[in-house]
Amino acid sequence: MNNAQIEIQIIASLVSIACAIPGTFLVLRKMAMISDAISHSILPGIVIGFFLTQDLNSPILILFAAFTGIITVVLVEYIQKTGLVKEDTAIGLVFPALFSIGVILIAKNANDVHLDVDAVLLGELAFAPFDRLLILGTDVGPKALWIIGVILFITITLLIAFFKELKVSTFDAGLAASLGFSPAIIHYGLMSVASVTTVGAFDAVGAILVVALMIAPAATAYLLTTDLKKMLALAIGFGVLSAISGYWFAHWLDASIAGSITTMLGLIFLFVYLFAPSKGVIAVLYREKQQRAEVSLLTFLLHLKNHTELEERHVNHLREHINWQRVRAKAVLELALKNNMIVVDKNIVSLTKKGDTFTSKAIDYIITNRDAQIEDMKDDFFLFRG
Amino acid sequence: MDKNIAVKVDDLTVAYNYKPVLWDIDLEIPEGVLMAIVGPNGAGKSTLIKAILGILKPIAGSVSIYGKPYKKQLQLVAYVPQKGSVDWDFPTTALDVVMMGTYGSLGWIKRPRQKDKKAALEALEKVGMLAFKGRQISQLSGGQQQRIFLARALVQNASIYFMDEPFQGVDATTEITIINILKELRKAGKTVIVVHHDLQTVPEYFDWVTFLNVKKIATGPVKDIFNDDNLTKTYGINYKVSIQE
Ligand SMILES: Nc1ncnc2c1ncn2[C@@H]1O[C@H](COP(=O)(O)OP(=O)(O)O)[C@@H](O)[C@H]1O
Ligand SMILES: [Mg+2]
């Protein structure tokens, strides 16, 4: 690996960490769309900032563009508050308008601005190492590294300082307000961080990747954990993993780095979406199948409980009576046997004591919805879980 | 200033998108009562609580808690929002939610410490949920979620408790647990204000009641004003409850 390669990977990793942190809270606040809006509508801010400073990496430009991001959020909320349209519609109204103002500004001044829409949307990580920051004539590293490094430092400081405030206002804005933590201040603080991060990162990685890096790692982490701190850590991990594997994928294919990182983000999400232990598609399908089997089991046990006559409890009769296909009847029979709820003697099925208690408890629970008694059953049976 | 008035609401009008949902509410809640707020769906019960707690900004009127604006009395008040107002899939545990009750006394930036955790564990024990402290909150039943919310309010160790439908979706056992805790709070001299739906149980559970439907219909001791006349005025239909003694 040469220096430039290492620098690109460090920049990409720092960007992904800086995005994953606000991204986690955006995902939990169901505000994924807003990051898309910010990333597009900062364009006019960038263009105006560029006219004023003539420097794409100027901090003034970053503040200018971040301010446009906040304006986006305010406009979206204002339109939403009129009660005429829903949030996603409001977002859809605001960002194309601002984005097109940016495009028009670029087009009108294309002659004296070396700034094109493609570069803004896609960025070019590969060039980042060539734009160096010189302090008193000494090369201290790529500019992009310093910009994103400073933003990341601020983001982490704010996260550590205001973690509890972010958590409570995200989970329960009403409680936060009643405790004296203004949800509005926290909301706009988060939006400011998201805007500044977007602007700081767009030059290196482009607006599309910024959105992907904010949302995908957090959405992936959400599927895997029930703890906010772990969700943040996982989101950061997935972001960095995508950044580095995406870089090498691009290297190998000689393709766009931003495009490859986005692909990696998608693949990792897909993998977790399918295989996550409790929220993944396969786990959910398995649970549904299990639940269906358990409903059948309960129906079957109830039948046994209600019928003392031997002919009602003959294996063959059960198959006809409950009217299941053979396979399912067999599966249910086996499930009941495995849990020691029935005994089969000369093809006559009877409830065991355990099966009898289980059935009474389950029915009682279903009728009254009284929860306390069935805690012990939850561990073994999906049917009684949330 | 009357020392015995816990909450005083004057000429309060609250609107969403300029459509008033609470009109000119005057209300005095005496210290030490266990009060039900009753009224049909959409009557503005939740809105009233939110306006008192400064969560919503009223378009007119004022609120005071023991004679001072709410902002100055944050520590005196605990709030249990309607259960449906939060996302129970949020990645957090029962204990963590209860810990949130300590955040108010900590203020900005400071983190909860060992004694806050201890207080949260005690509150969990009190509502019979200690065994579930590590459980992710979506894995709890409706009744257990309500108990977690109650524990969180208990941790705040407040003087005035506002609870929005704490009996919503709970089983009979939990309802008894909750009402017993509320009665204990009253015995300890606290003021407890509860949005309540089951009119049958009002006389049994509460000693004070406010009828609300956009306007305040009546407020006072249950034994004096909980009658068919006020119920009819509030619910708009000819209402008869058989009050069981
Ligand atoms: N965020 C909101 N935006 C607009 N209207 C609302 C909002 N919240 C409540 N409302 C309306 O205000 C009225 C009172 O609501 P609420 O206080 O929740 O009633 P209650 O708690 O008595 O059922 C209802 O008509 C409801 O539709
Ligand atoms: Mg309500």
mmCIF file of N, CA, C and O in Angstrom, chain A residues 231-286:
data_model
loop_
_atom_site.group_PDB
_atom_site.id
_atom_site.type_symbol
_atom_site.label_atom_id
_atom_site.label_comp_id
_atom_site.label_asym_id
_atom_site.label_seq_id
_atom_site.Cartn_x
_atom_site.Cartn_y
_atom_site.Cartn_z
ATOM 1 N N MET A 231 -25.703 -0.202 19.300
ATOM 2 C CA MET A 231 -26.157 0.162 17.957
ATOM 3 C C MET A 231 -25.199 1.182 17.346
ATOM 4 O O MET A 231 -24.821 1.064 16.175
ATOM 5 N N LEU A 232 -24.786 2.167 18.141
ATOM 6 C CA LEU A 232 -23.824 3.154 17.649
ATOM 7 C C LEU A 232 -22.512 2.481 17.256
ATOM 8 O O LEU A 232 -21.960 2.726 16.177
ATOM 9 N N ALA A 233 -22.034 1.596 18.130
ATOM 10 C CA ALA A 233 -20.756 0.928 17.856
ATOM 11 C C ALA A 233 -20.854 0.079 16.596
ATOM 12 O O ALA A 233 -19.959 0.102 15.734
ATOM 13 N N LEU A 234 -21.956 -0.654 16.475
ATOM 14 C CA LEU A 234 -22.122 -1.501 15.287
ATOM 15 C C LEU A 234 -22.233 -0.655 14.020
ATOM 16 O O LEU A 234 -21.656 -0.993 12.985
ATOM 17 N N ALA A 235 -22.978 0.447 14.113
ATOM 18 C CA ALA A 235 -23.136 1.313 12.935
ATOM 19 C C ALA A 235 -21.767 1.826 12.492
ATOM 20 O O ALA A 235 -21.445 1.822 11.293
ATOM 21 N N ILE A 236 -20.952 2.247 13.459
ATOM 22 C CA ILE A 236 -19.603 2.717 13.128
ATOM 23 C C ILE A 236 -18.805 1.581 12.487
ATOM 24 O O ILE A 236 -18.151 1.755 11.454
ATOM 25 N N GLY A 237 -18.908 0.392 13.095
ATOM 26 C CA GLY A 237 -18.183 -0.769 12.564
ATOM 27 C C GLY A 237 -18.589 -1.086 11.128
ATOM 28 O O GLY A 237 -17.737 -1.266 10.253
ATOM 29 N N PHE A 238 -19.883 -1.118 10.872
ATOM 30 C CA PHE A 238 -20.351 -1.422 9.514
ATOM 31 C C PHE A 238 -19.921 -0.337 8.534
ATOM 32 O O PHE A 238 -19.589 -0.620 7.379
ATOM 33 N N GLY A 239 -19.930 0.922 8.989
ATOM 34 C CA GLY A 239 -19.509 2.020 8.128
ATOM 35 C C GLY A 239 -18.054 1.859 7.721
ATOM 36 O O GLY A 239 -17.711 1.909 6.528
ATOM 37 N N VAL A 240 -17.194 1.615 8.700
ATOM 38 C CA VAL A 240 -15.761 1.484 8.417
ATOM 39 C C VAL A 240 -15.500 0.244 7.557
ATOM 40 O O VAL A 240 -14.727 0.290 6.589
ATOM 41 N N LEU A 241 -16.189 -0.843 7.906
ATOM 42 C CA LEU A 241 -16.028 -2.069 7.115
ATOM 43 C C LEU A 241 -16.381 -1.829 5.648
ATOM 44 O O LEU A 241 -15.654 -2.232 4.734
ATOM 45 N N SER A 242 -17.513 -1.138 5.421
ATOM 46 C CA SER A 242 -17.915 -0.846 4.038
ATOM 47 C C SER A 242 -16.902 0.056 3.363
ATOM 48 O O SER A 242 -16.589 -0.120 2.178
ATOM 49 N N ALA A 243 -16.399 1.041 4.117
ATOM 50 C CA ALA A 243 -15.465 1.996 3.528
ATOM 51 C C ALA A 243 -14.204 1.276 3.050
ATOM 52 O O ALA A 243 -13.755 1.464 1.915
ATOM 53 N N ILE A 244 -13.649 0.436 3.920
ATOM 54 C CA ILE A 244 -12.377 -0.204 3.564
ATOM 55 C C ILE A 244 -12.577 -1.307 2.522
ATOM 56 O O ILE A 244 -11.859 -1.367 1.516
ATOM 57 N N SER A 245 -13.609 -2.147 2.734
ATOM 58 C CA SER A 245 -13.829 -3.193 1.735
ATOM 59 C C SER A 245 -14.247 -2.572 0.403
ATOM 60 O O SER A 245 -13.848 -3.032 -0.671
ATOM 61 N N GLY A 246 -15.025 -1.487 0.460
ATOM 62 C CA GLY A 246 -15.426 -0.792 -0.759
ATOM 63 C C GLY A 246 -14.225 -0.232 -1.502
ATOM 64 O O GLY A 246 -14.142 -0.303 -2.736
ATOM 65 N N TYR A 247 -13.264 0.276 -0.740
ATOM 66 C CA TYR A 247 -12.070 0.815 -1.374
ATOM 67 C C TYR A 247 -11.338 -0.277 -2.167
ATOM 68 O O TYR A 247 -10.960 -0.093 -3.328
ATOM 69 N N TRP A 248 -11.153 -1.421 -1.536
ATOM 70 C CA TRP A 248 -10.410 -2.501 -2.211
ATOM 71 C C TRP A 248 -11.203 -3.111 -3.355
ATOM 72 O O TRP A 248 -10.641 -3.541 -4.349
ATOM 73 N N PHE A 249 -12.506 -3.140 -3.185
ATOM 74 C CA PHE A 249 -13.384 -3.618 -4.252
ATOM 75 C C PHE A 249 -13.214 -2.716 -5.488
ATOM 76 O O PHE A 249 -13.063 -3.191 -6.616
ATOM 77 N N ALA A 250 -13.183 -1.406 -5.243
ATOM 78 C CA ALA A 250 -13.008 -0.443 -6.337
ATOM 79 C C ALA A 250 -11.621 -0.605 -6.970
ATOM 80 O O ALA A 250 -11.465 -0.572 -8.193
ATOM 81 N N HIS A 251 -10.640 -0.805 -6.117
ATOM 82 C CA HIS A 251 -9.268 -0.989 -6.562
ATOM 83 C C HIS A 251 -9.170 -2.189 -7.513
ATOM 84 O O HIS A 251 -8.576 -2.150 -8.577
ATOM 85 N N TRP A 252 -9.835 -3.253 -7.095
ATOM 86 C CA TRP A 252 -9.807 -4.506 -7.823
ATOM 87 C C TRP A 252 -10.535 -4.386 -9.154
ATOM 88 O O TRP A 252 -10.080 -4.851 -10.194
ATOM 89 N N LEU A 253 -11.687 -3.691 -9.128
ATOM 90 C CA LEU A 253 -12.488 -3.543 -10.347
ATOM 91 C C LEU A 253 -12.097 -2.320 -11.162
ATOM 92 O O LEU A 253 -12.618 -2.112 -12.242
ATOM 93 N N ASP A 254 -11.225 -1.482 -10.588
ATOM 94 C CA ASP A 254 -10.896 -0.201 -11.181
ATOM 95 C C ASP A 254 -12.168 0.630 -11.403
ATOM 96 O O ASP A 254 -12.406 1.177 -12.474
ATOM 97 N N ALA A 255 -13.002 0.675 -10.341
ATOM 98 C CA ALA A 255 -14.283 1.385 -10.437
ATOM 99 C C ALA A 255 -14.291 2.572 -9.474
ATOM 100 O O ALA A 255 -13.317 2.793 -8.752
ATOM 101 N N SER A 256 -15.396 3.292 -9.454
ATOM 102 C CA SER A 256 -15.529 4.438 -8.542
ATOM 103 C C SER A 256 -15.524 3.966 -7.091
ATOM 104 O O SER A 256 -16.222 3.004 -6.727
ATOM 105 N N ILE A 257 -14.754 4.647 -6.256
ATOM 106 C CA ILE A 257 -14.672 4.242 -4.851
ATOM 107 C C ILE A 257 -16.009 4.462 -4.155
ATOM 108 O O ILE A 257 -16.523 3.582 -3.457
ATOM 109 N N ALA A 258 -16.605 5.644 -4.383
ATOM 110 C CA ALA A 258 -17.890 5.943 -3.738
ATOM 111 C C ALA A 258 -18.935 4.906 -4.129
ATOM 112 O O ALA A 258 -19.682 4.400 -3.284
ATOM 113 N N GLY A 259 -18.958 4.554 -5.418
ATOM 114 C CA GLY A 259 -19.920 3.557 -5.894
ATOM 115 C C GLY A 259 -19.696 2.210 -5.213
ATOM 116 O O GLY A 259 -20.649 1.550 -4.792
ATOM 117 N N SER A 260 -18.416 1.814 -5.082
ATOM 118 C CA SER A 260 -18.127 0.514 -4.469
ATOM 119 C C SER A 260 -18.492 0.499 -2.992
ATOM 120 O O SER A 260 -19.005 -0.504 -2.480
ATOM 121 N N ILE A 261 -18.232 1.616 -2.311
ATOM 122 C CA ILE A 261 -18.581 1.668 -0.879
ATOM 123 C C ILE A 261 -20.099 1.554 -0.731
ATOM 124 O O ILE A 261 -20.603 0.809 0.121
ATOM 125 N N THR A 262 -20.845 2.262 -1.593
ATOM 126 C CA THR A 262 -22.306 2.171 -1.546
ATOM 127 C C THR A 262 -22.755 0.730 -1.777
ATOM 128 O O THR A 262 -23.652 0.223 -1.092
ATOM 129 N N THR A 263 -22.108 0.051 -2.728
ATOM 130 C CA THR A 263 -22.447 -1.351 -2.988
ATOM 131 C C THR A 263 -22.208 -2.209 -1.756
ATOM 132 O O THR A 263 -23.049 -3.031 -1.376
ATOM 133 N N MET A 264 -21.073 -1.995 -1.109
ATOM 134 C CA MET A 264 -20.760 -2.761 0.097
ATOM 135 C C MET A 264 -21.801 -2.518 1.190
ATOM 136 O O MET A 264 -22.245 -3.446 1.855
ATOM 137 N N LEU A 265 -22.164 -1.260 1.358
ATOM 138 C CA LEU A 265 -23.186 -0.931 2.360
ATOM 139 C C LEU A 265 -24.459 -1.716 2.079
ATOM 140 O O LEU A 265 -25.076 -2.285 2.980
ATOM 141 N N GLY A 266 -24.832 -1.749 0.793
ATOM 142 C CA GLY A 266 -26.043 -2.466 0.396
ATOM 143 C C GLY A 266 -25.926 -3.953 0.669
ATOM 144 O O GLY A 266 -26.844 -4.571 1.207
ATOM 145 N N LEU A 267 -24.766 -4.523 0.326
ATOM 146 C CA LEU A 267 -24.585 -5.968 0.510
ATOM 147 C C LEU A 267 -24.619 -6.348 1.988
ATOM 148 O O LEU A 267 -25.253 -7.331 2.375
ATOM 149 N N ILE A 268 -23.929 -5.544 2.798
ATOM 150 C CA ILE A 268 -23.902 -5.851 4.236
ATOM 151 C C ILE A 268 -25.309 -5.751 4.816
ATOM 152 O O ILE A 268 -25.756 -6.615 5.566
ATOM 153 N N PHE A 269 -26.032 -4.706 4.402
ATOM 154 C CA PHE A 269 -27.400 -4.571 4.899
ATOM 155 C C PHE A 269 -28.232 -5.789 4.499
ATOM 156 O O PHE A 269 -28.935 -6.383 5.318
ATOM 157 N N LEU A 270 -28.128 -6.167 3.227
ATOM 158 C CA LEU A 270 -28.917 -7.298 2.727
ATOM 159 C C LEU A 270 -28.615 -8.566 3.526
ATOM 160 O O LEU A 270 -29.518 -9.292 3.950
ATOM 161 N N PHE A 271 -27.326 -8.807 3.747
ATOM 162 C CA PHE A 271 -26.916 -9.999 4.485
ATOM 163 C C PHE A 271 -27.541 -10.007 5.879
ATOM 164 O O PHE A 271 -28.151 -10.990 6.309
ATOM 165 N N VAL A 272 -27.410 -8.876 6.583
ATOM 166 C CA VAL A 272 -27.938 -8.810 7.944
ATOM 167 C C VAL A 272 -29.468 -8.873 7.923
ATOM 168 O O VAL A 272 -30.094 -9.533 8.753
ATOM 169 N N TYR A 273 -30.071 -8.219 6.947
ATOM 170 C CA TYR A 273 -31.522 -8.216 6.821
ATOM 171 C C TYR A 273 -32.054 -9.644 6.693
ATOM 172 O O TYR A 273 -33.085 -10.004 7.249
ATOM 173 N N LEU A 274 -31.296 -10.479 5.987
ATOM 174 C CA LEU A 274 -31.723 -11.869 5.830
ATOM 175 C C LEU A 274 -31.417 -12.701 7.069
ATOM 176 O O LEU A 274 -32.244 -13.472 7.539
ATOM 177 N N PHE A 275 -30.211 -12.524 7.628
ATOM 178 C CA PHE A 275 -29.742 -13.490 8.618
ATOM 179 C C PHE A 275 -29.710 -12.993 10.061
ATOM 180 O O PHE A 275 -29.291 -13.730 10.940
ATOM 181 N N ALA A 276 -30.142 -11.765 10.331
ATOM 182 C CA ALA A 276 -30.112 -11.265 11.714
ATOM 183 C C ALA A 276 -30.865 -12.237 12.621
ATOM 184 O O ALA A 276 -31.925 -12.735 12.259
ATOM 185 N N PRO A 277 -30.318 -12.515 13.808
ATOM 186 C CA PRO A 277 -30.859 -13.566 14.664
ATOM 187 C C PRO A 277 -32.323 -13.385 15.057
ATOM 188 O O PRO A 277 -33.067 -14.349 15.070
ATOM 189 N N SER A 278 -32.778 -12.167 15.372
ATOM 190 C CA SER A 278 -34.186 -12.110 15.770
ATOM 191 C C SER A 278 -35.032 -11.245 14.843
ATOM 192 O O SER A 278 -36.207 -11.514 14.648
ATOM 193 N N LYS A 279 -34.434 -10.210 14.228
ATOM 194 C CA LYS A 279 -35.239 -9.351 13.365
ATOM 195 C C LYS A 279 -35.067 -9.672 11.885
ATOM 196 O O LYS A 279 -35.709 -9.058 11.041
ATOM 197 N N GLY A 280 -34.164 -10.586 11.545
ATOM 198 C CA GLY A 280 -33.923 -10.907 10.147
ATOM 199 C C GLY A 280 -35.101 -11.635 9.508
ATOM 200 O O GLY A 280 -35.923 -12.234 10.199
ATOM 201 N N VAL A 281 -35.173 -11.566 8.187
ATOM 202 C CA VAL A 281 -36.296 -12.161 7.458
ATOM 203 C C VAL A 281 -36.423 -13.654 7.758
ATOM 204 O O VAL A 281 -37.510 -14.156 8.034
ATOM 205 N N ILE A 282 -35.290 -14.342 7.738
ATOM 206 C CA ILE A 282 -35.341 -15.793 7.936
ATOM 207 C C ILE A 282 -35.794 -16.128 9.353
ATOM 208 O O ILE A 282 -36.645 -16.994 9.562
ATOM 209 N N ALA A 283 -35.278 -15.385 10.333
ATOM 210 C CA ALA A 283 -35.690 -15.617 11.715
ATOM 211 C C ALA A 283 -37.182 -15.348 11.883
ATOM 212 O O ALA A 283 -37.888 -16.098 12.564
ATOM 213 N N VAL A 284 -37.664 -14.290 11.236
ATOM 214 C CA VAL A 284 -39.077 -13.947 11.361
ATOM 215 C C VAL A 284 -39.946 -15.043 10.732
ATOM 216 O O VAL A 284 -40.941 -15.484 11.317
ATOM 217 N N LEU A 285 -39.522 -15.518 9.551
ATOM 218 C CA LEU A 285 -40.289 -16.579 8.888
ATOM 219 C C LEU A 285 -40.299 -17.840 9.740
ATOM 220 O O LEU A 285 -41.328 -18.485 9.916
ATOM 221 N N TYR A 286 -39.120 -18.161 10.301
ATOM 222 C CA TYR A 286 -39.020 -19.353 11.141
ATOM 223 C C TYR A 286 -39.954 -19.223 12.339
ATOM 224 O O TYR A 286 -40.677 -20.147 12.703
#
